[in-house]
mmCIF file of C-alpha atoms and ligand atoms in Angstrom:
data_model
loop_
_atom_site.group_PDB
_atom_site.id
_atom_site.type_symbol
_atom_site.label_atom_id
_atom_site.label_comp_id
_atom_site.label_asym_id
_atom_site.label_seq_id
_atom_site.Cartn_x
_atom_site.Cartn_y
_atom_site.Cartn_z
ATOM 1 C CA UNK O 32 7.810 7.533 27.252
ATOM 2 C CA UNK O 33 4.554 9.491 26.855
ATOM 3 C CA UNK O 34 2.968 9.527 24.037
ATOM 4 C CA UNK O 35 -0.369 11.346 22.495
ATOM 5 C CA UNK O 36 -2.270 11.135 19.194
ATOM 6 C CA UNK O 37 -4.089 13.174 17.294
ATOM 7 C CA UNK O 38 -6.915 12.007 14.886
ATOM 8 C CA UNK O 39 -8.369 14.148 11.880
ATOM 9 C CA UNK O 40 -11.536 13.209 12.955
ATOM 10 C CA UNK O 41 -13.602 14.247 9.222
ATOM 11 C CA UNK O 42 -10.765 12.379 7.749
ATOM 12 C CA UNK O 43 -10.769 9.163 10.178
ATOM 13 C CA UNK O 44 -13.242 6.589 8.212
ATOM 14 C CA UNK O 45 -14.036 4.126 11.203
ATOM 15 C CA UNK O 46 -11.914 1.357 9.896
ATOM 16 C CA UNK O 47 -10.578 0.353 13.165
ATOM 17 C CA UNK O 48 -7.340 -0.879 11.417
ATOM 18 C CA UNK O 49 -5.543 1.477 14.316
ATOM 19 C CA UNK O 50 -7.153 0.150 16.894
ATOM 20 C CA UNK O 51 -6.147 -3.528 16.427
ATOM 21 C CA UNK O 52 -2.596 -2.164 15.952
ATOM 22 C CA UNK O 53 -2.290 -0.481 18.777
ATOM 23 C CA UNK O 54 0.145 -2.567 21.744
ATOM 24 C CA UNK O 55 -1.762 -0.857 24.375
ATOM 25 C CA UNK O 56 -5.105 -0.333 23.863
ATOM 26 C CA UNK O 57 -5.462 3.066 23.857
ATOM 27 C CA UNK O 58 -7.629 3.694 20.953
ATOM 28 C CA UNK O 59 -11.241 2.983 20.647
ATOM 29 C CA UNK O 60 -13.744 4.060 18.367
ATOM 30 C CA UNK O 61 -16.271 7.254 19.347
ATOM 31 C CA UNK O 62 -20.182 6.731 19.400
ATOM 32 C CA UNK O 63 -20.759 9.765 17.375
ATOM 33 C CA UNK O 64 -20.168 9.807 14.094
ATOM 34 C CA UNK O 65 -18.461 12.404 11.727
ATOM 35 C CA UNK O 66 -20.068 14.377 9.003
ATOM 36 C CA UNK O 67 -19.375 11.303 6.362
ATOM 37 C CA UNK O 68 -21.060 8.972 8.912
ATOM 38 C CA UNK O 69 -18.575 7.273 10.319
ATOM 39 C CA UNK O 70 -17.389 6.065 14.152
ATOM 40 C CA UNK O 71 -13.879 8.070 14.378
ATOM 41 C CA UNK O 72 -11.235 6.628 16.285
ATOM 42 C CA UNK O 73 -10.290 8.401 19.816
ATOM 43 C CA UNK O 74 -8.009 8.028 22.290
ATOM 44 C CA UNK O 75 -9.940 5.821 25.314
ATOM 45 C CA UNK O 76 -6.800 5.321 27.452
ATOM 46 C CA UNK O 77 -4.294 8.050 26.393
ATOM 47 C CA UNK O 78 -2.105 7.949 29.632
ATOM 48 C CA UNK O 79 -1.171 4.200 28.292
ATOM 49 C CA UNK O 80 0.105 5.620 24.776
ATOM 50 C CA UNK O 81 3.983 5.164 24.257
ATOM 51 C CA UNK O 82 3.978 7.770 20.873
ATOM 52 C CA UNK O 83 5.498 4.891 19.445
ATOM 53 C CA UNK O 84 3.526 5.318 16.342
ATOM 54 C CA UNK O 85 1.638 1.775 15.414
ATOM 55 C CA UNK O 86 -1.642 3.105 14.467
ATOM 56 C CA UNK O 87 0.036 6.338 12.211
ATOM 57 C CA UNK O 88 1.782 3.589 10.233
ATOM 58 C CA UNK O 89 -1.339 1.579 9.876
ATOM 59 C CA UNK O 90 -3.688 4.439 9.232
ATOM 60 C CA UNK O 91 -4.723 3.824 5.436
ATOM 61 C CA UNK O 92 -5.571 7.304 5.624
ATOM 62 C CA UNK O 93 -3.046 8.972 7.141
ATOM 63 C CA UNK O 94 -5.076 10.849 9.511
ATOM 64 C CA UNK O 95 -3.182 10.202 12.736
ATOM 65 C CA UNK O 96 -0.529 12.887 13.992
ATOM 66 C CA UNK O 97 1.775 11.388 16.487
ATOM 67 C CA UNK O 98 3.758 13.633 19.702
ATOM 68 C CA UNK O 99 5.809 11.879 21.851
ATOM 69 C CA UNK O 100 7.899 13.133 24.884
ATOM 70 C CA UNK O 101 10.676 11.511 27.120
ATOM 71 C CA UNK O 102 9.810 11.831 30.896
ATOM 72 C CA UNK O 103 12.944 12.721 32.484
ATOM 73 C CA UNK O 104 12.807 10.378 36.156
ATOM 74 C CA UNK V 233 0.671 14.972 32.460
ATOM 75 C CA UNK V 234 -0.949 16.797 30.797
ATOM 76 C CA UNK V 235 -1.741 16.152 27.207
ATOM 77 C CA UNK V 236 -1.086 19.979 26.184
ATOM 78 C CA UNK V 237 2.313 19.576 27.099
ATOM 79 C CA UNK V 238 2.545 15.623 24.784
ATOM 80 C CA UNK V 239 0.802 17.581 21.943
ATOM 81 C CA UNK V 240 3.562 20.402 20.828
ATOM 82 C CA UNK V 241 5.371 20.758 17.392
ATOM 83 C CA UNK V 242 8.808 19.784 19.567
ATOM 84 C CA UNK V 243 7.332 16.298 20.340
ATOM 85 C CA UNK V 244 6.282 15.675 16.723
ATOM 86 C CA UNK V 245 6.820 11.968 15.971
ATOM 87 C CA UNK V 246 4.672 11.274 12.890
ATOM 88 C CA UNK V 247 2.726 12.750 10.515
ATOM 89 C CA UNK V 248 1.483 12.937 6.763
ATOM 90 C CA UNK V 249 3.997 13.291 4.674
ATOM 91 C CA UNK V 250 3.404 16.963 2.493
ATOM 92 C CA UNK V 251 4.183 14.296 -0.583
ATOM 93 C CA UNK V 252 0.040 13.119 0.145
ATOM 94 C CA UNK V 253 -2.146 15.827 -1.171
ATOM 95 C CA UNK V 254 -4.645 16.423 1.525
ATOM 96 C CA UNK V 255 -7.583 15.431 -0.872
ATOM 97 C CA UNK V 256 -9.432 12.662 1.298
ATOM 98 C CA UNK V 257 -8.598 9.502 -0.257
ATOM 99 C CA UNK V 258 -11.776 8.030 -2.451
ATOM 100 C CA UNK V 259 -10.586 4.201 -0.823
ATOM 101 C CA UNK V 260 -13.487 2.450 0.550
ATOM 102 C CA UNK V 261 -12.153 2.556 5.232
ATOM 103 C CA UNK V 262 -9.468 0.255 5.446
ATOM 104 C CA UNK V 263 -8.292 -0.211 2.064
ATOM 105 C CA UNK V 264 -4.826 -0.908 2.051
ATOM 106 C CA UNK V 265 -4.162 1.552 -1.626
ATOM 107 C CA UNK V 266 -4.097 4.480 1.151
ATOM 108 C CA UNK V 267 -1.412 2.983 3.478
ATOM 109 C CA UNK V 268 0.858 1.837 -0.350
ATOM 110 C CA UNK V 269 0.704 5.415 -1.526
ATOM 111 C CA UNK V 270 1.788 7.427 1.713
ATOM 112 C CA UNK V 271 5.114 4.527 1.837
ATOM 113 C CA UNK V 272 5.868 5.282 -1.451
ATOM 114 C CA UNK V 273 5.496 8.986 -1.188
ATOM 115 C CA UNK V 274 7.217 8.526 2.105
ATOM 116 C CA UNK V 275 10.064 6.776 0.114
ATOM 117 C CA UNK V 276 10.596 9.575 -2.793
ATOM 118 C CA UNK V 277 10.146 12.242 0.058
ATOM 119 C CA UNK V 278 13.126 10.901 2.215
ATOM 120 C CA UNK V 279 15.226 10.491 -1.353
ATOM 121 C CA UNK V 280 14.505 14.103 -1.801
ATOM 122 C CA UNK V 281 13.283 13.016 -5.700
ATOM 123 C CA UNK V 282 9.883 14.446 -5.755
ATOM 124 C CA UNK V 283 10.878 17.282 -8.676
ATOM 125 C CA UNK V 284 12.825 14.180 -10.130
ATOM 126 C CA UNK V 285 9.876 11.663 -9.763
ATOM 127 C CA UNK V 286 7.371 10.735 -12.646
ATOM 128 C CA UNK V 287 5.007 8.182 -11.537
ATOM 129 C CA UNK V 288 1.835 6.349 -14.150
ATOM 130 C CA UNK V 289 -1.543 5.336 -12.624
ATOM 131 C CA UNK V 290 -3.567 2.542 -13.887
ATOM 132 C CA UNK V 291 -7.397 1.670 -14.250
ATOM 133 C CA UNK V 292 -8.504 0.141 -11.313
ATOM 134 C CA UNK V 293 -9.608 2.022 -7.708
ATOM 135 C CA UNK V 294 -5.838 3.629 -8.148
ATOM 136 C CA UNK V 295 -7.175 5.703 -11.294
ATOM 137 C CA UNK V 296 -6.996 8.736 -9.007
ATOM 138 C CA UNK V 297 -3.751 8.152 -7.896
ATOM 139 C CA UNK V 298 -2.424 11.447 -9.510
ATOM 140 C CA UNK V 299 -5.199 13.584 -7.129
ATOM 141 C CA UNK V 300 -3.071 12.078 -3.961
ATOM 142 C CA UNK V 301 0.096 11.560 -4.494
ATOM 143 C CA UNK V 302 2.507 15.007 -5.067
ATOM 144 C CA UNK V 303 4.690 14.300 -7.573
ATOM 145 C CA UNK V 304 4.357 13.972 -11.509
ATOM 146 C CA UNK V 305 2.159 11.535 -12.970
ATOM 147 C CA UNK V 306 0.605 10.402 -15.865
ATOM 148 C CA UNK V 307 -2.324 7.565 -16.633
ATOM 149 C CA UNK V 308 -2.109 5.008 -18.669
ATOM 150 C CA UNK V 309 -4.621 3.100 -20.240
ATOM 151 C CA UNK V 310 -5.530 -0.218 -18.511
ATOM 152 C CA UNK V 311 -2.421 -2.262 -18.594
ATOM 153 C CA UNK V 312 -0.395 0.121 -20.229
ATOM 154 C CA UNK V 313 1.387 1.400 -17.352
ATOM 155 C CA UNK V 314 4.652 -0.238 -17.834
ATOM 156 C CA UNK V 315 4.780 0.689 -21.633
ATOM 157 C CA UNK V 316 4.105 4.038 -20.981
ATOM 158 C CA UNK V 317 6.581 4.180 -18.269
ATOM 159 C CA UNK V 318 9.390 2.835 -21.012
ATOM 160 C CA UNK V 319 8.442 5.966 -23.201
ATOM 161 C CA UNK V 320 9.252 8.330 -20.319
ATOM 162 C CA UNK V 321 12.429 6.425 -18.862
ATOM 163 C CA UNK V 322 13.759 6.459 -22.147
ATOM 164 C CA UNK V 323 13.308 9.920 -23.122
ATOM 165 C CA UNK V 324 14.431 10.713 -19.415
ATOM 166 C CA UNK V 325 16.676 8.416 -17.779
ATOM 167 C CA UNK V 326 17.710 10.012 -15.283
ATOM 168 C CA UNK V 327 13.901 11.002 -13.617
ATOM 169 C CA UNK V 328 12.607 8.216 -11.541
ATOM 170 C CA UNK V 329 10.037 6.725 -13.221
ATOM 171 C CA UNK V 330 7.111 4.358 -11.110
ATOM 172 C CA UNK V 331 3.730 2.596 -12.061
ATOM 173 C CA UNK V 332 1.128 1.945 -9.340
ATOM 174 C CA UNK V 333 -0.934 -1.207 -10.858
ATOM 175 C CA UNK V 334 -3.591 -3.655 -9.584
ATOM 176 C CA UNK V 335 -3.761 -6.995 -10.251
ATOM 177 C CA UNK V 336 -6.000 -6.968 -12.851
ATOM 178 C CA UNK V 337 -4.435 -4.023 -14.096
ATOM 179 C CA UNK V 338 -0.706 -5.939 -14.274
ATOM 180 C CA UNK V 339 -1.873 -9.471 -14.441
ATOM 181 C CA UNK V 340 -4.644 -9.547 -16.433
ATOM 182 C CA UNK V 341 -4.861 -7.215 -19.201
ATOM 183 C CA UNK V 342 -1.458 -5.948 -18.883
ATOM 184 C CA UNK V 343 -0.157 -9.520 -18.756
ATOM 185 C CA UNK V 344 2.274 -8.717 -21.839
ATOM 186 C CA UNK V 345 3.555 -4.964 -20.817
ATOM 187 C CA UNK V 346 4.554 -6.378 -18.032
ATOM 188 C CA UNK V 347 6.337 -9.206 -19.359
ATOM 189 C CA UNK V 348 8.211 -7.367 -21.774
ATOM 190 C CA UNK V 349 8.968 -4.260 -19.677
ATOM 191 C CA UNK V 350 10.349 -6.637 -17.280
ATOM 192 C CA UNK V 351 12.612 -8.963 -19.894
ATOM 193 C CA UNK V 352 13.466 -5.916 -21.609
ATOM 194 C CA UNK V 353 15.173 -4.796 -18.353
ATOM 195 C CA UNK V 354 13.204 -1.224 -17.995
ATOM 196 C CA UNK V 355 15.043 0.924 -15.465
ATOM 197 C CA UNK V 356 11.678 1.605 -14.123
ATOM 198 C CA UNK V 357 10.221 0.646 -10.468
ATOM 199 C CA UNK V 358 6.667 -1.210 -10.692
ATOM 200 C CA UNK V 359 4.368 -1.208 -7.393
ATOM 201 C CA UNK V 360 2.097 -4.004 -7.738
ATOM 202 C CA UNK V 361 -1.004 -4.076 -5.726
ATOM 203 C CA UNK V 362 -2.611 -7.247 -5.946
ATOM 204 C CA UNK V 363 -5.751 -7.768 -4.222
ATOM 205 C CA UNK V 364 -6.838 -10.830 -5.827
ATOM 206 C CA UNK V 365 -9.798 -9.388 -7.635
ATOM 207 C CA UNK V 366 -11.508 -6.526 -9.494
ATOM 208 C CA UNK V 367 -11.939 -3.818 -7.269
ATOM 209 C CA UNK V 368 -13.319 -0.830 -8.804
ATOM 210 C CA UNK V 369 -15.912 -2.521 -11.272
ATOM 211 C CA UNK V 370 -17.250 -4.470 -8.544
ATOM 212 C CA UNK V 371 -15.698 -7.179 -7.285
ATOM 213 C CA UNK V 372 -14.815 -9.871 -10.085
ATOM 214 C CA UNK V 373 -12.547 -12.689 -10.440
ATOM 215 C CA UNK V 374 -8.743 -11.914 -11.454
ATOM 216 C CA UNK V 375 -6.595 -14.558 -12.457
ATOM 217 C CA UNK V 376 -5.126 -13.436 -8.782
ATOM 218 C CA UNK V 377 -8.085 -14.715 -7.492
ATOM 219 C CA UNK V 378 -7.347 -17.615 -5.439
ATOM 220 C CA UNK V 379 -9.060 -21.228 -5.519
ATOM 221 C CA UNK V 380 -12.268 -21.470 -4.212
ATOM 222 C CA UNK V 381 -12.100 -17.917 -3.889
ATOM 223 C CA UNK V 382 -15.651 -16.396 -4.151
ATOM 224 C CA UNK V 383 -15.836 -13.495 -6.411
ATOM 225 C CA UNK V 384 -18.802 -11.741 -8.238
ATOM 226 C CA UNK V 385 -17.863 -13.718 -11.413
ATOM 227 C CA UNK V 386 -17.125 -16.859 -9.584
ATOM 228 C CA UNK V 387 -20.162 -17.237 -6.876
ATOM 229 C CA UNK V 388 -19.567 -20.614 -6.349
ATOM 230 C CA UNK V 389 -15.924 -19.857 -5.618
ATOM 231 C CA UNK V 390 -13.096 -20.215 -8.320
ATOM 232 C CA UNK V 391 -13.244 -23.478 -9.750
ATOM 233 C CA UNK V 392 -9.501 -24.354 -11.137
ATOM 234 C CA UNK V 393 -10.812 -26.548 -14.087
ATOM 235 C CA UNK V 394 -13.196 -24.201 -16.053
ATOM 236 C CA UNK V 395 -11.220 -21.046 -14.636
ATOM 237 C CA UNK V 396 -8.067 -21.877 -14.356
ATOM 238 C CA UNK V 397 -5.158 -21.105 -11.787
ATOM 239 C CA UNK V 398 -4.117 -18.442 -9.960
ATOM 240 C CA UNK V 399 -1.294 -16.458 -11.658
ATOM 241 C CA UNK V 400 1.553 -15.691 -9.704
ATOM 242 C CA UNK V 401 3.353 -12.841 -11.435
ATOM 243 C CA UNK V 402 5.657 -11.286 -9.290
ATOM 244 C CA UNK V 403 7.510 -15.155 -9.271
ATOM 245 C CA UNK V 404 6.619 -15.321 -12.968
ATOM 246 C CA UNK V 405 8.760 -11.860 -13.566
ATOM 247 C CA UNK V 406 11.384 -12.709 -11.141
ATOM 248 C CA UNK V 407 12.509 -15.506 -13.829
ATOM 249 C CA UNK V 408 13.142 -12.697 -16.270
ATOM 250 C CA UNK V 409 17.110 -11.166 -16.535
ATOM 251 C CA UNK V 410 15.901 -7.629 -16.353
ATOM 252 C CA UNK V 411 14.341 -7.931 -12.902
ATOM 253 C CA UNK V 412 17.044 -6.720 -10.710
ATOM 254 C CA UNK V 413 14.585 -6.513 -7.133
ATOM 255 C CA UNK V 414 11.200 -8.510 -7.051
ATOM 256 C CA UNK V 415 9.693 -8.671 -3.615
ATOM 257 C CA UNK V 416 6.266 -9.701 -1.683
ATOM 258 C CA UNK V 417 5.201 -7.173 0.906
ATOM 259 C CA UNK V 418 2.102 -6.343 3.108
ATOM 260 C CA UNK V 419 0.953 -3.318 4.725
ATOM 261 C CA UNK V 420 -1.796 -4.622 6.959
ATOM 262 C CA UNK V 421 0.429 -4.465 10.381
ATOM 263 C CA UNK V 422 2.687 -1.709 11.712
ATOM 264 C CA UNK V 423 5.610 -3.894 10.910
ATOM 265 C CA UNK V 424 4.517 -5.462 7.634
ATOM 266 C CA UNK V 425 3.954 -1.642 6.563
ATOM 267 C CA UNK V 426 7.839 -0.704 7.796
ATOM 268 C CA UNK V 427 9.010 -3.693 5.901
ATOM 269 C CA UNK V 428 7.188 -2.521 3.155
ATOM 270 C CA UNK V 429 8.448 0.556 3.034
ATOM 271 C CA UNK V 430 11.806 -0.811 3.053
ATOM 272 C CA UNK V 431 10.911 -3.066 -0.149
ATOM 273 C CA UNK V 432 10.060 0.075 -1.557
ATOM 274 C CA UNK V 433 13.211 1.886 -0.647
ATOM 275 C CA UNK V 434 15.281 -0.462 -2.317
ATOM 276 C CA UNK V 435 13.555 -0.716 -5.355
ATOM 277 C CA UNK V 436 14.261 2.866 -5.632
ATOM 278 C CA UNK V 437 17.545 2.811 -4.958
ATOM 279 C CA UNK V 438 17.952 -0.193 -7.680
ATOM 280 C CA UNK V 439 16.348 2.415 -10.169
ATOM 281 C CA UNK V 440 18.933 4.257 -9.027
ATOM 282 C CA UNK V 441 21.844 2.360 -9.853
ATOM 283 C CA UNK V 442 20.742 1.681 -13.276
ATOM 284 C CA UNK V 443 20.509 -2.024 -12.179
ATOM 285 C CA UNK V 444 17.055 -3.373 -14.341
ATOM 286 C CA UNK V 445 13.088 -3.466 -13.115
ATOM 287 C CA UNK V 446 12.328 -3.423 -9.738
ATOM 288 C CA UNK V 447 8.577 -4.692 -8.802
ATOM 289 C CA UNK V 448 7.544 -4.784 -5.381
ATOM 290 C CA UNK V 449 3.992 -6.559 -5.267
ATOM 291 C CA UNK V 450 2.081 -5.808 -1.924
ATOM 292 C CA UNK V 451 -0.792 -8.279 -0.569
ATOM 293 C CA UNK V 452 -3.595 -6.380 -0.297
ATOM 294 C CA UNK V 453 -7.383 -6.326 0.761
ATOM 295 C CA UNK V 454 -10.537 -5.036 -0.921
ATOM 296 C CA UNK V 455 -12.626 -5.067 1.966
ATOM 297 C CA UNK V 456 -15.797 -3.812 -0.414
ATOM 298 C CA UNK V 457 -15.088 -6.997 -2.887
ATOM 299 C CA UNK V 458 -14.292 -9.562 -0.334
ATOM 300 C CA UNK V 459 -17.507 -8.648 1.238
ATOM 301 C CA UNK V 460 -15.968 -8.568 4.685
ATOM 302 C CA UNK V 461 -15.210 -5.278 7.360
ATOM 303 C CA UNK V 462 -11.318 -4.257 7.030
ATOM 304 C CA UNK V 463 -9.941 -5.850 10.391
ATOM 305 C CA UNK V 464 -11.776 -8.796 8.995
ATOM 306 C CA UNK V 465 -10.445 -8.447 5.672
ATOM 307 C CA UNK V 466 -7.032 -8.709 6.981
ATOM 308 C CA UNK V 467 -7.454 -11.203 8.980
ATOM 309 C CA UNK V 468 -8.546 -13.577 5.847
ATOM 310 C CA UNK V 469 -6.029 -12.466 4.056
ATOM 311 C CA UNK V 470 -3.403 -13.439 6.261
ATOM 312 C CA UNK V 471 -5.193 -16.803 6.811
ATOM 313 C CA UNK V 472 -6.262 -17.013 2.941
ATOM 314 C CA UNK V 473 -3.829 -14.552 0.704
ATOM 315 C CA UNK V 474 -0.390 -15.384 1.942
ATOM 316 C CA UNK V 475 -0.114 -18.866 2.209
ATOM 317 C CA UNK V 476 -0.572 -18.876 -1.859
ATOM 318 C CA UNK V 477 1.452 -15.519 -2.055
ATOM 319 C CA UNK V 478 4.358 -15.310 0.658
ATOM 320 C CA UNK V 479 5.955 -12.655 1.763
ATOM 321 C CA UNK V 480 9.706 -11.984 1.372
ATOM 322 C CA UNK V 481 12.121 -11.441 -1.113
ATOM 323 C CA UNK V 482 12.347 -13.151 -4.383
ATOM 324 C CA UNK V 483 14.650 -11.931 -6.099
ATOM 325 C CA UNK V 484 17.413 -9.713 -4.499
ATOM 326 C CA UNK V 485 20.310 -7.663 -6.516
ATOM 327 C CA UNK V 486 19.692 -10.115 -10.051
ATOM 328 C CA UNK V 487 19.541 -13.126 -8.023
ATOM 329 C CA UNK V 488 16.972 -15.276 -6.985
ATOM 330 C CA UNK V 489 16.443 -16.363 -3.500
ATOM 331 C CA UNK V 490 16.133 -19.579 -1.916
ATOM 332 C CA UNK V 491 15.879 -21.297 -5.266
ATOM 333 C CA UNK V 492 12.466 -19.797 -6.334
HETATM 334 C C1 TPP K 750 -9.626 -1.403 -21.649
HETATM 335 C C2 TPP K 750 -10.457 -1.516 -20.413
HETATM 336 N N1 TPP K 750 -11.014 -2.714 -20.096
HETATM 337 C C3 TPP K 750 -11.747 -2.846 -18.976
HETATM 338 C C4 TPP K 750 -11.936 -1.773 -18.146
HETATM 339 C C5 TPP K 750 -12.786 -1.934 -16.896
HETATM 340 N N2 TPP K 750 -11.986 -1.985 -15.685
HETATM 341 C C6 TPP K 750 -11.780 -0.896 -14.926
HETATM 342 S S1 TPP K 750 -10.914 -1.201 -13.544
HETATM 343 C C7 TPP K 750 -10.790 -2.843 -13.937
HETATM 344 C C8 TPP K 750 -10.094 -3.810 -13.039
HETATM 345 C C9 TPP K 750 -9.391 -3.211 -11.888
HETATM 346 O O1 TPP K 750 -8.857 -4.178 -11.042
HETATM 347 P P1 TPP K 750 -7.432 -4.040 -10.401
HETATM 348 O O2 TPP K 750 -6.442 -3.648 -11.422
HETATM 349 O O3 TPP K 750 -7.156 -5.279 -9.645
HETATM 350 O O4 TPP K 750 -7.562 -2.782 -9.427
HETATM 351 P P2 TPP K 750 -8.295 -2.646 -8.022
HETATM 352 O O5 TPP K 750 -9.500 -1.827 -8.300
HETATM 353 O O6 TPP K 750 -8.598 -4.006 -7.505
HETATM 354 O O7 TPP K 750 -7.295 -1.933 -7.165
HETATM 355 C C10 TPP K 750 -11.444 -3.116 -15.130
HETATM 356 C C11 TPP K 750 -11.529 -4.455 -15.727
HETATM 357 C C12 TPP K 750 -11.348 -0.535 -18.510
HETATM 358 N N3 TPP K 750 -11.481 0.555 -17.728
HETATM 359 N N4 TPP K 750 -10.615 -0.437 -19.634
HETATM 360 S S1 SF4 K 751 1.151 5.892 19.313
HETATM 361 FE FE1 SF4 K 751 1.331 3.706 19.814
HETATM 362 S S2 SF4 K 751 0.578 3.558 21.928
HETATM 363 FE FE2 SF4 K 751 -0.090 5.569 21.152
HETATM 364 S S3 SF4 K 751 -2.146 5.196 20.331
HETATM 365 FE FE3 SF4 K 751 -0.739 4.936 18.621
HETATM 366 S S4 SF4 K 751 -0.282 2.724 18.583
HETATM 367 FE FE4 SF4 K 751 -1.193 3.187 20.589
HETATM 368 S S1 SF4 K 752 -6.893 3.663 10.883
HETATM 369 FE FE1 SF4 K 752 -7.188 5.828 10.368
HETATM 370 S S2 SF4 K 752 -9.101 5.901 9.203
HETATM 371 FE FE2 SF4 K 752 -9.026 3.917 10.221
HETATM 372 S S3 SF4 K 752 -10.142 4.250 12.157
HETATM 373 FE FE3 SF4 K 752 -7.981 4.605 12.591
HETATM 374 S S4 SF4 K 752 -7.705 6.809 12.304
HETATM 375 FE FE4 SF4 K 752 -9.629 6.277 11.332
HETATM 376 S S1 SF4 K 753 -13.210 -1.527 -3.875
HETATM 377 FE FE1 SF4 K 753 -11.598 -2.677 -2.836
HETATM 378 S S2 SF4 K 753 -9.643 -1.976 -3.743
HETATM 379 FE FE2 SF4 K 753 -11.243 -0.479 -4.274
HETATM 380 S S3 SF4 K 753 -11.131 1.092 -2.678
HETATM 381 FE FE3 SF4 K 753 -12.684 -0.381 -2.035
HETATM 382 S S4 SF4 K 753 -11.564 -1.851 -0.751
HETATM 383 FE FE4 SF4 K 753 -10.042 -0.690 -1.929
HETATM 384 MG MG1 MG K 754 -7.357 -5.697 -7.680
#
């Protein structure tokens, strides 16, 4: 599984609630800051994400979209 | 790979359910109201009941509920959710009818809708958010608030002889014969917030079936009240919040589990 995220970044408030939830790290938090001020959250490592979804669920904003593809071997 | 070829409408896994306005939420980062409403609406989304749906708001940070979630709604006065939401059950029985409620919204000064909405056997779904204190006027004790518990109104922490105890209501209304489901949920981790959603689920589907009150209470944090950041916030409240409140069912299809 492959998985990517994306994060409504003027949306994202910096809570970091994803990040903890993540299983595989792949989300940290960006040094800039949006227009309300805060750190957004990113994805650091996004050839570890799975799509399986974690931080979506989490989000108490709902800002994370989540794709996910099957890698045929 | 490439991540153009992850990213594509085909691949689509998760997203924000169209049942969430797209108003940004006015939740302080991290608050757990945001992750409650998007289940719920999640919930009356996959039940296809959103034209059917009529849900109250209370006083408390969830005053603007009606701004984000899609459906019908009306608010109540503080407290007065679950007396309002007899009113429109019983002049339409078959909508599904919800109230959204803090703590010191439903276990403070609506201590006796509650109640009574309950015993009376409402067919009427309560969401109980219960954050052990007064969020939106800044922080004060609730009679949620646990012992010791520091609160604007208790500085020194709650002291159980001149304030008394904390009130657990959701095992107070499970006692009652018109509570049909009464549950204790979380949404702080990807699985509480499944579970959750589940809780949530069923409660509908008890409205459904004509089968009494349904109240499913979530543990919550108020990150701004507590004083703490929200990964931190969580992490006391697991340590703190559910050892007095524990998760689980309490009450399942009119009968109480594991002797509670
Ligand atoms: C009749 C009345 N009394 C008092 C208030 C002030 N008031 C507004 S919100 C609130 C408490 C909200 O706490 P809670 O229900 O726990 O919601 P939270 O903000 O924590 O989600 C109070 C006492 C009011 N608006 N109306
Ligand atoms: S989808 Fe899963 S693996 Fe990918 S960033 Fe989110 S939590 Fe991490
Ligand atoms: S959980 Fe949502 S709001 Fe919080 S940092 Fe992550 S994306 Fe942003
Ligand atoms: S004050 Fe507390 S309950 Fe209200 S939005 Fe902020 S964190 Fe949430
Ligand atoms: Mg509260």
């Amino acid at each position: 599984m492959k998985g990517a995220i994306v994060v409504d970044i003027e949306k994202c408030k910096g809570c970091e609630v994803c990040r903890v939830a993540c299983p595989n790290d792949v989300i940290a938090m960006a040094h800039e800051v949006n227009h309300k001020g805060y750190h957004y959250a990113f994805q650091e490592h996004q050839e570890d994400c799975v799509g399986c979804a974690n931080c979506a669920v989490v989000c108490p904003d709902g800002v994370i979209t989540v794709y996910k593809i099957k890698l045929s071997d | 790979m490439d991540i153009k070829d992850i990213i594509k409408p085909e691949n689509l896994v998760y997203q924000k359910t169209p049942l969430m306005t797209d108003k940004p939420l006015s939740y302080c980062p991290g608050c757990g109201h945001g992750t409650a409403h998007r289940i719920l609406m999640e919930v009356i989304e996959e039940m296809g009941i959103q034209s059917e749906t009529i849900g109250v708001a209370p006083v408390g940070c969830s005053v603007l509920a009606y701004d984000f979630m899609n459906v019908d709604m009306v608010g109540a006065s503080h407290g007065r959710a679950p007396a309002v939401a007899t009113g429109i059950k019983r002049c339409w029985p078959e909508k599904f009818v919800y109230t959204y409620q803090g703590d010191g919204d439903l276990a403070a000064i609506g201590t006796a809708e509650t109640i009574h909405a309950c015993n009376r056997g409402e067919n009427i779904t309560i969401i109980f958010i219960n954050n052990g204190i007064y969020g939106m006027t800044g922080g004060q004790m609730a009679p949620t608030t646990l012992k010791g518990m520091k609160t604007s109104t208790s500085p020194y922490g709650r002291d159980i002889e001149t304030m008394g105890n904390p009130l657990k209501m959701t095992e107070l209304v499970a006692q009652l014969p018109g509570t049909c489901y009464v549950t204790r949920q979380s949404v702080h981790s990807p699985r509480n917030v499944r579970r959750a959603k589940k809780a949530i689920r069923t409660a509908f589907e008890s409205q459904k079936g004509k089968k009494g009150t349904s109240l499913v209470e979530i543990v919550s944090n108020c990150n701004s009240g507590w004083k703490l950041e929200p990964v931190a916030a969580n992490d006391w409240m697991v340590e703190n919040m559910f050892p007095f409140f524990p998760l689980g069912d309490i009450k399942v299809d009119g009968k109480l589990v594991n002797n509670q």
